[in-house]
PDB file of C-alpha atoms in Angstrom:
ATOM      1  CA  VAL A 272     -26.255 -28.851  16.301  1.00  0.00           C
ATOM      2  CA  ALA A 273     -29.478 -30.841  15.569  1.00  0.00           C
ATOM      3  CA  GLY A 274     -28.989 -33.580  13.229  1.00  0.00           C
ATOM      4  CA  TRP A 275     -25.231 -34.137  13.669  1.00  0.00           C
ATOM      5  CA  VAL A 276     -23.499 -37.156  14.941  1.00  0.00           C
ATOM      6  CA  GLU A 277     -19.908 -37.912  15.546  1.00  0.00           C
ATOM      7  CA  ARG A 278     -18.121 -40.716  13.817  1.00  0.00           C
ATOM      8  CA  GLU A 279     -16.772 -43.150  16.379  1.00  0.00           C
ATOM      9  CA  LEU A 280     -13.479 -44.726  15.573  1.00  0.00           C
ATOM     10  CA  SER A 281     -15.004 -48.026  15.077  1.00  0.00           C
ATOM     11  CA  THR A 282     -18.407 -47.638  13.563  1.00  0.00           C
ATOM     12  CA  PRO A 283     -19.203 -44.628  11.481  1.00  0.00           C
ATOM     13  CA  ARG A 284     -22.963 -43.363  11.823  1.00  0.00           C
ATOM     14  CA  CYS A 285     -24.894 -40.583  10.110  1.00  0.00           C
ATOM     15  CA  HIS A 286     -28.066 -39.025  10.579  1.00  0.00           C
ATOM     16  CA  SER A 287     -30.923 -38.706   8.009  1.00  0.00           C
ATOM     17  CA  GLN A 288     -30.115 -35.018   7.494  1.00  0.00           C
ATOM     18  CA  GLY A 289     -26.742 -35.913   5.846  1.00  0.00           C
ATOM     19  CA  TRP A 290     -24.369 -34.564   8.394  1.00  0.00           C
ATOM     20  CA  LEU A 291     -21.265 -36.220   9.518  1.00  0.00           C
ATOM     21  CA  MET A 292     -18.816 -35.020  12.321  1.00  0.00           C
ATOM     22  CA  VAL A 293     -15.483 -36.425  11.441  1.00  0.00           C
ATOM     23  CA  THR A 294     -12.810 -37.170  14.298  1.00  0.00           C
ATOM     24  CA  GLU A 295     -10.651 -39.190  12.288  1.00  0.00           C
ATOM     25  CA  ILE A 296     -10.008 -39.308   8.439  1.00  0.00           C
ATOM     26  CA  SER A 297      -9.533 -42.813   6.964  1.00  0.00           C
ATOM     27  CA  ASP A 298     -10.754 -44.937   3.970  1.00  0.00           C
ATOM     28  CA  ALA A 299     -13.571 -46.041   6.401  1.00  0.00           C
ATOM     29  CA  THR A 300     -14.671 -42.402   6.464  1.00  0.00           C
ATOM     30  CA  LYS A 301     -14.609 -41.882   2.654  1.00  0.00           C
ATOM     31  CA  GLU A 302     -16.651 -45.081   2.105  1.00  0.00           C
ATOM     32  CA  HIS A 303     -19.012 -43.996   4.744  1.00  0.00           C
ATOM     33  CA  VAL A 304     -19.456 -40.545   3.074  1.00  0.00           C
ATOM     34  CA  GLN A 305     -19.913 -42.168  -0.242  1.00  0.00           C
ATOM     35  CA  GLN A 306     -22.523 -44.805   0.673  1.00  0.00           C
ATOM     36  CA  ASN A 307     -24.518 -42.584   2.862  1.00  0.00           C
ATOM     37  CA  ARG A 308     -24.582 -39.593   0.534  1.00  0.00           C
ATOM     38  CA  ILE A 309     -23.202 -37.272   3.353  1.00  0.00           C
ATOM     39  CA  ALA A 310     -23.560 -33.749   2.101  1.00  0.00           C
ATOM     40  CA  HIS A 311     -21.899 -31.795   4.964  1.00  0.00           C
ATOM     41  CA  ILE A 312     -18.748 -32.634   6.884  1.00  0.00           C
ATOM     42  CA  VAL A 313     -17.308 -30.752  10.045  1.00  0.00           C
ATOM     43  CA  ILE A 314     -13.832 -32.028  10.838  1.00  0.00           C
ATOM     44  CA  ARG A 315     -12.999 -31.900  14.513  1.00  0.00           C
ATOM     45  CA  PRO A 316     -10.346 -29.726  15.943  1.00  0.00           C
ATOM     46  CA  GLY A 317      -7.087 -31.769  16.393  1.00  0.00           C
ATOM     47  CA  VAL A 318      -6.869 -32.984  13.023  1.00  0.00           C
ATOM     48  CA  THR A 319      -3.640 -31.520  11.509  1.00  0.00           C
ATOM     49  CA  GLN A 320      -3.585 -32.886   7.894  1.00  0.00           C
ATOM     50  CA  ILE A 321      -6.211 -34.164   5.442  1.00  0.00           C
ATOM     51  CA  GLY A 322      -4.535 -37.008   3.622  1.00  0.00           C
ATOM     52  CA  SER A 323      -4.445 -37.620  -0.188  1.00  0.00           C
ATOM     53  CA  TRP A 324      -7.623 -38.757  -1.631  1.00  0.00           C
ATOM     54  CA  ALA A 325      -9.416 -38.540   1.622  1.00  0.00           C
ATOM     55  CA  PHE A 326     -12.841 -37.456   0.281  1.00  0.00           C
ATOM     56  CA  SER A 327     -12.209 -37.800  -3.457  1.00  0.00           C
ATOM     57  CA  TYR A 328     -15.286 -38.711  -5.594  1.00  0.00           C
ATOM     58  CA  CYS A 329     -17.759 -38.090  -2.861  1.00  0.00           C
ATOM     59  CA  SER A 330     -20.209 -36.650  -5.188  1.00  0.00           C
ATOM     60  CA  SER A 331     -22.881 -35.759  -2.588  1.00  0.00           C
ATOM     61  CA  LEU A 332     -20.460 -33.765  -0.497  1.00  0.00           C
ATOM     62  CA  ALA A 333     -21.658 -30.067  -0.593  1.00  0.00           C
ATOM     63  CA  SER A 334     -19.712 -28.372   2.216  1.00  0.00           C
ATOM     64  CA  VAL A 335     -16.712 -29.109   4.430  1.00  0.00           C
ATOM     65  CA  THR A 336     -15.626 -27.160   7.484  1.00  0.00           C
ATOM     66  CA  ILE A 337     -11.927 -27.483   8.243  1.00  0.00           C
ATOM     67  CA  PRO A 338     -10.556 -26.678  11.725  1.00  0.00           C
ATOM     68  CA  ASP A 339      -7.865 -24.266  12.648  1.00  0.00           C
ATOM     69  CA  SER A 340      -5.787 -27.312  13.470  1.00  0.00           C
ATOM     70  CA  VAL A 341      -5.224 -28.358   9.844  1.00  0.00           C
ATOM     71  CA  MET A 342      -1.914 -27.161   8.363  1.00  0.00           C
ATOM     72  CA  GLN A 343      -2.015 -29.163   5.190  1.00  0.00           C
ATOM     73  CA  ILE A 344      -4.603 -30.142   2.635  1.00  0.00           C
ATOM     74  CA  SER A 345      -2.895 -33.017   0.561  1.00  0.00           C
ATOM     75  CA  HIS A 346      -3.277 -33.782  -3.137  1.00  0.00           C
ATOM     76  CA  SER A 347      -6.521 -34.782  -4.558  1.00  0.00           C
ATOM     77  CA  VAL A 348      -8.317 -34.577  -1.166  1.00  0.00           C
ATOM     78  CA  PHE A 349     -11.593 -33.425  -2.691  1.00  0.00           C
ATOM     79  CA  GLU A 350     -10.844 -34.268  -6.432  1.00  0.00           C
ATOM     80  CA  GLY A 351     -14.211 -35.123  -8.146  1.00  0.00           C
ATOM     81  CA  CYS A 352     -16.533 -33.887  -5.367  1.00  0.00           C
ATOM     82  CA  SER A 353     -18.858 -32.304  -8.050  1.00  0.00           C
ATOM     83  CA  SER A 354     -21.385 -31.001  -5.465  1.00  0.00           C
ATOM     84  CA  LEU A 355     -18.833 -29.271  -3.234  1.00  0.00           C
ATOM     85  CA  ALA A 356     -19.930 -25.665  -3.241  1.00  0.00           C
ATOM     86  CA  SER A 357     -18.558 -24.340   0.001  1.00  0.00           C
ATOM     87  CA  VAL A 358     -15.311 -24.898   1.764  1.00  0.00           C
ATOM     88  CA  THR A 359     -13.712 -22.831   4.638  1.00  0.00           C
ATOM     89  CA  ILE A 360      -9.982 -22.877   4.613  1.00  0.00           C
ATOM     90  CA  PRO A 361      -8.622 -21.713   7.948  1.00  0.00           C
ATOM     91  CA  ASP A 362      -5.574 -19.535   8.576  1.00  0.00           C
ATOM     92  CA  SER A 363      -3.594 -22.381   9.944  1.00  0.00           C
ATOM     93  CA  VAL A 364      -3.228 -23.901   6.344  1.00  0.00           C
ATOM     94  CA  THR A 365       0.011 -23.374   4.690  1.00  0.00           C
ATOM     95  CA  GLN A 366      -0.155 -25.841   1.758  1.00  0.00           C
ATOM     96  CA  ILE A 367      -2.823 -27.042  -0.599  1.00  0.00           C
ATOM     97  CA  GLY A 368      -1.681 -30.067  -2.531  1.00  0.00           C
ATOM     98  CA  ASP A 369      -1.909 -30.786  -6.390  1.00  0.00           C
ATOM     99  CA  GLY A 370      -5.393 -31.236  -7.671  1.00  0.00           C
ATOM    100  CA  ALA A 371      -6.864 -30.815  -4.069  1.00  0.00           C
ATOM    101  CA  PHE A 372     -10.224 -29.522  -5.428  1.00  0.00           C
ATOM    102  CA  CYS A 373      -9.921 -30.654  -8.982  1.00  0.00           C
ATOM    103  CA  GLY A 374     -13.180 -31.324 -10.571  1.00  0.00           C
ATOM    104  CA  CYS A 375     -15.190 -29.524  -8.008  1.00  0.00           C
ATOM    105  CA  SER A 376     -17.404 -27.993 -10.728  1.00  0.00           C
ATOM    106  CA  SER A 377     -19.864 -26.552  -8.167  1.00  0.00           C
ATOM    107  CA  LEU A 378     -17.091 -24.576  -6.273  1.00  0.00           C
ATOM    108  CA  VAL A 379     -17.536 -21.021  -7.609  1.00  0.00           C
ATOM    109  CA  SER A 380     -15.722 -19.088  -4.908  1.00  0.00           C
ATOM    110  CA  VAL A 381     -12.950 -19.857  -2.528  1.00  0.00           C
ATOM    111  CA  THR A 382     -11.084 -17.698   0.150  1.00  0.00           C
ATOM    112  CA  ILE A 383      -7.413 -18.535   0.454  1.00  0.00           C
ATOM    113  CA  PRO A 384      -5.837 -17.152   3.646  1.00  0.00           C
ATOM    114  CA  ASP A 385      -2.510 -15.419   3.648  1.00  0.00           C
ATOM    115  CA  SER A 386      -1.025 -18.304   5.584  1.00  0.00           C
ATOM    116  CA  VAL A 387      -1.003 -20.418   2.413  1.00  0.00           C
ATOM    117  CA  THR A 388       2.329 -20.249   0.863  1.00  0.00           C
ATOM    118  CA  GLN A 389       2.055 -23.047  -1.557  1.00  0.00           C
ATOM    119  CA  ILE A 390      -0.813 -24.281  -3.970  1.00  0.00           C
ATOM    120  CA  GLY A 391      -0.050 -27.206  -6.048  1.00  0.00           C
ATOM    121  CA  ASP A 392      -0.643 -27.631  -9.822  1.00  0.00           C
ATOM    122  CA  GLY A 393      -4.167 -28.039 -10.936  1.00  0.00           C
ATOM    123  CA  ALA A 394      -5.443 -27.474  -7.246  1.00  0.00           C
ATOM    124  CA  PHE A 395      -8.489 -25.815  -8.585  1.00  0.00           C
ATOM    125  CA  SER A 396      -8.710 -27.099 -12.066  1.00  0.00           C
ATOM    126  CA  GLY A 397     -12.118 -27.878 -13.221  1.00  0.00           C
ATOM    127  CA  CYS A 398     -13.718 -25.600 -10.633  1.00  0.00           C
ATOM    128  CA  SER A 399     -16.253 -22.824 -11.610  1.00  0.00           C
ATOM    129  CA  LEU A 400     -14.126 -19.961 -10.111  1.00  0.00           C
ATOM    130  CA  SER A 401     -14.519 -16.491 -11.935  1.00  0.00           C
ATOM    131  CA  VAL A 402     -11.753 -15.554 -14.477  1.00  0.00           C
ATOM    132  CA  GLY A 403     -10.639 -12.774 -11.951  1.00  0.00           C
ATOM    133  CA  ASP A 404     -10.305 -15.282  -9.056  1.00  0.00           C
ATOM    134  CA  GLU A 405      -8.294 -17.612 -11.290  1.00  0.00           C
ATOM    135  CA  ASP A 406      -5.923 -14.807 -12.415  1.00  0.00           C
ATOM    136  CA  ALA A 407      -5.274 -13.775  -9.035  1.00  0.00           C
ATOM    137  CA  LEU A 408      -4.423 -17.233  -7.832  1.00  0.00           C
ATOM    138  CA  CYS A 409      -2.034 -17.789 -10.856  1.00  0.00           C
ATOM    139  CA  ALA A 410      -0.453 -14.353 -10.133  1.00  0.00           C
ATOM    140  CA  LYS A 411       0.104 -14.964  -6.489  1.00  0.00           C
ATOM    141  CA  TYR A 412       1.412 -18.404  -6.527  1.00  0.00           C
ATOM    142  CA  GLY A 413       3.408 -18.126  -9.794  1.00  0.00           C
ATOM    143  CA  HIS A 414       1.800 -20.879 -11.751  1.00  0.00           C
ATOM    144  CA  CYS A 415      -1.694 -21.820 -12.841  1.00  0.00           C
ATOM    145  CA  CYS A 416      -3.243 -23.752 -10.082  1.00  0.00           C
ATOM    146  CA  CYS A 417      -6.481 -23.529 -11.781  1.00  0.00           C
ATOM    147  CA  GLY A 418      -5.656 -25.610 -14.895  1.00  0.00           C
ATOM    148  CA  ARG A 419      -6.112 -22.754 -17.308  1.00  0.00           C
ATOM    149  CA  TRP A 420      -2.991 -22.327 -19.255  1.00  0.00           C
TER     150      TRP A 420
END
């Protein structure tokens, strides 16, 4: 895809169009996303878990594509990503941690695959999901993962 670059293990680089291909998730990746105002991230196949706070408070992040190799989205991964409007959660994911998307005020819709068996408290708190979507999530997972009590 034109305008995409891969993040090398030692030196992250980005293109002026704001895309980043992520092969490894680390503190350096988060810092790179924040400093370069990366808007779109594609996580490479082979990554199995997105660790806690990995992209938290990356305010320019608008979309993220998660590969089928990811099984867990840890707590607070995208917390405070206020521009995040699009995320695709693959069928391989079984757990979404506490506060994973907390404060993603631009996130208006999310599709949770049937493979997800656990969603942590407040995982979607502060998002702009419709009341119907919130009610469905609360009913299915037995607690309010949207922060609405």
